[in-house]
JSON list of C-alpha atoms in Angstrom, two decimals:
[
{"chain": "A", "resi": 182, "resn": "MET", "atom": "CA", "xyz": [19.57, -14.26, 123.44]},
{"chain": "A", "resi": 183, "resn": "VAL", "atom": "CA", "xyz": [16.21, -13.98, 122.64]},
{"chain": "A", "resi": 184, "resn": "HIS", "atom": "CA", "xyz": [14.19, -17.35, 122.32]},
{"chain": "A", "resi": 185, "resn": "VAL", "atom": "CA", "xyz": [11.30, -15.99, 120.48]},
{"chain": "A", "resi": 186, "resn": "ARG", "atom": "CA", "xyz": [8.84, -18.61, 121.01]},
{"chain": "A", "resi": 187, "resn": "TYR", "atom": "CA", "xyz": [8.25, -17.16, 124.05]},
{"chain": "A", "resi": 188, "resn": "PHE", "atom": "CA", "xyz": [6.85, -14.81, 122.46]},
{"chain": "A", "resi": 189, "resn": "GLY", "atom": "CA", "xyz": [4.38, -16.54, 120.50]},
{"chain": "A", "resi": 190, "resn": "TYR", "atom": "CA", "xyz": [3.19, -18.23, 124.19]},
{"chain": "A", "resi": 191, "resn": "LEU", "atom": "CA", "xyz": [2.52, -14.76, 125.21]},
{"chain": "A", "resi": 192, "resn": "GLY", "atom": "CA", "xyz": [0.55, -13.91, 121.87]},
{"chain": "A", "resi": 193, "resn": "GLY", "atom": "CA", "xyz": [-1.06, -16.72, 122.67]},
{"chain": "A", "resi": 194, "resn": "VAL", "atom": "CA", "xyz": [-2.04, -15.62, 126.16]},
{"chain": "A", "resi": 195, "resn": "LEU", "atom": "CA", "xyz": [-2.71, -12.27, 124.41]},
{"chain": "A", "resi": 196, "resn": "LEU", "atom": "CA", "xyz": [-5.49, -13.87, 122.19]},
{"chain": "A", "resi": 197, "resn": "ALA", "atom": "CA", "xyz": [-7.13, -16.23, 125.10]},
{"chain": "A", "resi": 198, "resn": "LEU", "atom": "CA", "xyz": [-7.86, -12.53, 127.43]},
{"chain": "A", "resi": 199, "resn": "THR", "atom": "CA", "xyz": [-9.59, -11.56, 124.77]},
{"chain": "A", "resi": 200, "resn": "ALA", "atom": "CA", "xyz": [-11.82, -14.45, 123.24]},
{"chain": "A", "resi": 201, "resn": "ALA", "atom": "CA", "xyz": [-12.93, -14.72, 127.19]},
{"chain": "A", "resi": 202, "resn": "PHE", "atom": "CA", "xyz": [-13.39, -10.73, 127.98]},
{"chain": "A", "resi": 203, "resn": "VAL", "atom": "CA", "xyz": [-16.05, -11.85, 124.67]},
{"chain": "A", "resi": 204, "resn": "VAL", "atom": "CA", "xyz": [-17.52, -14.73, 125.88]},
{"chain": "A", "resi": 205, "resn": "GLY", "atom": "CA", "xyz": [-17.50, -12.68, 129.76]},
{"chain": "A", "resi": 206, "resn": "PHE", "atom": "CA", "xyz": [-19.18, -10.29, 128.81]},
{"chain": "A", "resi": 207, "resn": "GLY", "atom": "CA", "xyz": [-20.77, -10.03, 125.45]},
{"chain": "A", "resi": 208, "resn": "LEU", "atom": "CA", "xyz": [-20.82, -8.32, 121.81]},
{"chain": "A", "resi": 209, "resn": "ASP", "atom": "CA", "xyz": [-22.79, -6.10, 123.66]},
{"chain": "A", "resi": 210, "resn": "ALA", "atom": "CA", "xyz": [-19.98, -5.08, 125.32]},
{"chain": "A", "resi": 211, "resn": "LEU", "atom": "CA", "xyz": [-17.83, -4.16, 122.47]},
{"chain": "A", "resi": 212, "resn": "HIS", "atom": "CA", "xyz": [-18.64, -0.55, 122.08]},
{"chain": "A", "resi": 213, "resn": "GLY", "atom": "CA", "xyz": [-15.83, 2.88, 121.45]},
{"chain": "A", "resi": 214, "resn": "LEU", "atom": "CA", "xyz": [-12.73, 3.05, 122.97]},
{"chain": "A", "resi": 215, "resn": "VAL", "atom": "CA", "xyz": [-13.12, -1.17, 124.81]},
{"chain": "A", "resi": 216, "resn": "ALA", "atom": "CA", "xyz": [-13.66, -1.70, 121.08]},
{"chain": "A", "resi": 217, "resn": "VAL", "atom": "CA", "xyz": [-10.29, -0.94, 119.60]},
{"chain": "A", "resi": 218, "resn": "GLN", "atom": "CA", "xyz": [-8.48, -0.95, 122.71]},
{"chain": "A", "resi": 219, "resn": "LEU", "atom": "CA", "xyz": [-9.67, -5.02, 122.76]},
{"chain": "A", "resi": 220, "resn": "GLY", "atom": "CA", "xyz": [-8.88, -4.73, 119.18]},
{"chain": "A", "resi": 221, "resn": "LEU", "atom": "CA", "xyz": [-5.33, -3.86, 119.19]},
{"chain": "A", "resi": 222, "resn": "LEU", "atom": "CA", "xyz": [-5.13, -6.59, 122.18]},
{"chain": "A", "resi": 223, "resn": "ALA", "atom": "CA", "xyz": [-6.07, -9.50, 119.34]},
{"chain": "A", "resi": 224, "resn": "LEU", "atom": "CA", "xyz": [-3.82, -7.27, 116.67]},
{"chain": "A", "resi": 225, "resn": "ALA", "atom": "CA", "xyz": [-0.73, -8.03, 119.50]},
{"chain": "A", "resi": 226, "resn": "GLY", "atom": "CA", "xyz": [-1.89, -10.73, 119.79]},
{"chain": "A", "resi": 227, "resn": "LEU", "atom": "CA", "xyz": [-1.94, -11.94, 116.90]},
{"chain": "A", "resi": 228, "resn": "CYS", "atom": "CA", "xyz": [1.86, -10.83, 115.77]},
{"chain": "A", "resi": 229, "resn": "CYS", "atom": "CA", "xyz": [3.42, -12.30, 118.74]},
{"chain": "A", "resi": 230, "resn": "VAL", "atom": "CA", "xyz": [1.46, -15.66, 117.79]},
{"chain": "A", "resi": 231, "resn": "ALA", "atom": "CA", "xyz": [3.20, -14.74, 114.29]},
{"chain": "A", "resi": 232, "resn": "GLY", "atom": "CA", "xyz": [6.76, -14.01, 114.99]},
{"chain": "A", "resi": 233, "resn": "GLY", "atom": "CA", "xyz": [6.81, -17.05, 117.48]},
{"chain": "A", "resi": 234, "resn": "PHE", "atom": "CA", "xyz": [5.81, -20.01, 115.78]},
{"chain": "A", "resi": 235, "resn": "ALA", "atom": "CA", "xyz": [7.45, -21.01, 111.92]},
{"chain": "A", "resi": 236, "resn": "ASN", "atom": "CA", "xyz": [5.41, -19.81, 108.94]},
{"chain": "A", "resi": 237, "resn": "PRO", "atom": "CA", "xyz": [5.63, -18.59, 105.70]},
{"chain": "A", "resi": 238, "resn": "LEU", "atom": "CA", "xyz": [5.73, -14.46, 107.42]},
{"chain": "A", "resi": 239, "resn": "ARG", "atom": "CA", "xyz": [8.02, -15.26, 109.56]},
{"chain": "A", "resi": 240, "resn": "GLU", "atom": "CA", "xyz": [10.39, -16.23, 107.33]},
{"chain": "A", "resi": 241, "resn": "ARG", "atom": "CA", "xyz": [9.74, -12.81, 105.26]},
{"chain": "A", "resi": 242, "resn": "VAL", "atom": "CA", "xyz": [9.36, -10.27, 107.39]},
{"chain": "A", "resi": 243, "resn": "GLY", "atom": "CA", "xyz": [12.07, -11.87, 110.63]},
{"chain": "A", "resi": 244, "resn": "ALA", "atom": "CA", "xyz": [10.50, -12.52, 113.75]},
{"chain": "A", "resi": 245, "resn": "LEU", "atom": "CA", "xyz": [12.53, -9.92, 115.50]},
{"chain": "A", "resi": 246, "resn": "ARG", "atom": "CA", "xyz": [10.20, -7.41, 113.73]},
{"chain": "A", "resi": 247, "resn": "LEU", "atom": "CA", "xyz": [7.23, -9.11, 113.83]},
{"chain": "A", "resi": 248, "resn": "VAL", "atom": "CA", "xyz": [7.44, -9.22, 118.15]},
{"chain": "A", "resi": 249, "resn": "GLY", "atom": "CA", "xyz": [8.66, -6.16, 117.74]},
{"chain": "A", "resi": 250, "resn": "PHE", "atom": "CA", "xyz": [5.01, -4.77, 116.03]},
{"chain": "A", "resi": 251, "resn": "GLY", "atom": "CA", "xyz": [3.02, -6.54, 118.23]},
{"chain": "A", "resi": 252, "resn": "ASP", "atom": "CA", "xyz": [5.00, -5.26, 121.53]},
{"chain": "A", "resi": 253, "resn": "VAL", "atom": "CA", "xyz": [4.29, -1.62, 119.89]},
{"chain": "A", "resi": 254, "resn": "VAL", "atom": "CA", "xyz": [0.68, -2.19, 118.70]},
{"chain": "A", "resi": 255, "resn": "LEU", "atom": "CA", "xyz": [0.22, -4.24, 123.37]},
{"chain": "A", "resi": 256, "resn": "GLY", "atom": "CA", "xyz": [1.98, -0.61, 124.02]},
{"chain": "A", "resi": 257, "resn": "ALA", "atom": "CA", "xyz": [-1.21, 0.99, 121.92]},
{"chain": "A", "resi": 258, "resn": "SER", "atom": "CA", "xyz": [-3.37, -0.44, 123.14]},
{"chain": "A", "resi": 259, "resn": "MET", "atom": "CA", "xyz": [-2.70, -0.04, 126.82]},
{"chain": "A", "resi": 260, "resn": "ALA", "atom": "CA", "xyz": [-2.50, 3.96, 126.30]},
{"chain": "A", "resi": 261, "resn": "VAL", "atom": "CA", "xyz": [-5.92, 3.16, 124.70]},
{"chain": "A", "resi": 262, "resn": "SER", "atom": "CA", "xyz": [-7.05, 1.65, 127.95]},
{"chain": "A", "resi": 263, "resn": "ALA", "atom": "CA", "xyz": [-5.87, 4.87, 129.79]},
{"chain": "A", "resi": 264, "resn": "LEU", "atom": "CA", "xyz": [-9.11, 6.60, 128.15]},
{"chain": "A", "resi": 265, "resn": "THR", "atom": "CA", "xyz": [-11.65, 4.64, 129.47]},
{"chain": "A", "resi": 266, "resn": "VAL", "atom": "CA", "xyz": [-10.96, 4.57, 133.09]},
{"chain": "A", "resi": 267, "resn": "GLY", "atom": "CA", "xyz": [-12.74, 6.66, 135.61]},
{"chain": "A", "resi": 268, "resn": "GLU", "atom": "CA", "xyz": [-11.30, 10.23, 137.13]},
{"chain": "A", "resi": 269, "resn": "GLY", "atom": "CA", "xyz": [-8.40, 10.48, 138.33]},
{"chain": "A", "resi": 270, "resn": "VAL", "atom": "CA", "xyz": [-4.64, 11.50, 136.86]},
{"chain": "A", "resi": 271, "resn": "LEU", "atom": "CA", "xyz": [-3.08, 8.68, 138.48]},
{"chain": "A", "resi": 272, "resn": "PRO", "atom": "CA", "xyz": [-5.33, 5.99, 136.71]},
{"chain": "A", "resi": 273, "resn": "ARG", "atom": "CA", "xyz": [-4.52, 7.69, 133.18]},
{"chain": "A", "resi": 274, "resn": "VAL", "atom": "CA", "xyz": [-0.98, 8.43, 133.34]},
{"chain": "A", "resi": 275, "resn": "VAL", "atom": "CA", "xyz": [0.30, 4.57, 134.62]},
{"chain": "A", "resi": 276, "resn": "PRO", "atom": "CA", "xyz": [-1.20, 2.21, 131.77]},
{"chain": "A", "resi": 277, "resn": "VAL", "atom": "CA", "xyz": [0.34, 5.68, 129.63]},
{"chain": "A", "resi": 278, "resn": "LEU", "atom": "CA", "xyz": [4.12, 5.24, 130.90]},
{"chain": "A", "resi": 279, "resn": "GLY", "atom": "CA", "xyz": [3.46, 1.55, 130.62]},
{"chain": "A", "resi": 280, "resn": "GLY", "atom": "CA", "xyz": [2.79, 1.66, 126.82]},
{"chain": "A", "resi": 281, "resn": "LEU", "atom": "CA", "xyz": [4.84, 3.41, 126.37]},
{"chain": "A", "resi": 282, "resn": "CYS", "atom": "CA", "xyz": [7.15, 1.79, 127.47]},
{"chain": "A", "resi": 283, "resn": "ILE", "atom": "CA", "xyz": [6.45, -1.71, 126.24]},
{"chain": "A", "resi": 284, "resn": "ALA", "atom": "CA", "xyz": [6.19, 0.76, 122.74]},
{"chain": "A", "resi": 285, "resn": "LEU", "atom": "CA", "xyz": [9.95, 1.61, 122.98]},
{"chain": "A", "resi": 286, "resn": "ILE", "atom": "CA", "xyz": [11.11, -1.99, 123.33]},
{"chain": "A", "resi": 287, "resn": "GLY", "atom": "CA", "xyz": [9.26, -3.36, 119.91]},
{"chain": "A", "resi": 288, "resn": "VAL", "atom": "CA", "xyz": [11.41, 0.09, 118.56]},
{"chain": "A", "resi": 289, "resn": "ASN", "atom": "CA", "xyz": [14.27, -1.03, 119.42]},
{"chain": "A", "resi": 290, "resn": "TYR", "atom": "CA", "xyz": [13.14, -5.00, 117.99]},
{"chain": "A", "resi": 291, "resn": "VAL", "atom": "CA", "xyz": [11.46, -3.62, 114.87]},
{"chain": "A", "resi": 292, "resn": "ALA", "atom": "CA", "xyz": [15.00, -1.49, 114.55]},
{"chain": "A", "resi": 293, "resn": "ASP", "atom": "CA", "xyz": [17.23, -4.54, 114.98]},
{"chain": "A", "resi": 294, "resn": "GLY", "atom": "CA", "xyz": [18.08, -3.89, 119.13]},
{"chain": "A", "resi": 295, "resn": "ARG", "atom": "CA", "xyz": [19.28, 0.26, 117.69]},
{"chain": "A", "resi": 296, "resn": "PHE", "atom": "CA", "xyz": [18.78, 1.65, 120.19]},
{"chain": "A", "resi": 297, "resn": "PHE", "atom": "CA", "xyz": [19.82, -2.22, 123.30]},
{"chain": "A", "resi": 298, "resn": "GLU", "atom": "CA", "xyz": [21.03, -4.66, 122.01]},
{"chain": "A", "resi": 299, "resn": "VAL", "atom": "CA", "xyz": [19.45, -7.65, 121.77]},
{"chain": "A", "resi": 300, "resn": "GLY", "atom": "CA", "xyz": [21.31, -10.88, 122.07]},
{"chain": "A", "resi": 301, "resn": "GLY", "atom": "CA", "xyz": [20.95, -13.93, 119.39]},
{"chain": "A", "resi": 302, "resn": "VAL", "atom": "CA", "xyz": [17.57, -14.88, 118.48]},
{"chain": "A", "resi": 303, "resn": "GLU", "atom": "CA", "xyz": [16.43, -18.70, 119.26]},
{"chain": "A", "resi": 304, "resn": "VAL", "atom": "CA", "xyz": [13.54, -19.67, 117.36]}
]
């Protein structure tokens, strides 16, 4: 059973982390790939909040589709973070693999559990 309300809480945490970065480092720190990464993180948070809590968009699109798209965007944000680290193979490979795993889970949510069973949805 998938409790989509918890994804709404996750989205709130992602939005809070994005806001904390902007408040802590200022808008001057938002340049290049860091801005792309934070934009993707905020979009993932918005998608999870929209999928987790009752609203007209969730009624029209579906909770799991919104959450799945949020997971895909979160995975993309993790993959972008691999481009912002220093030298070395491991700091670049680990975020890409982690982001790929999260994105594949999101693709499964968008595809209504085609690849592995999602179970029931509790709203």
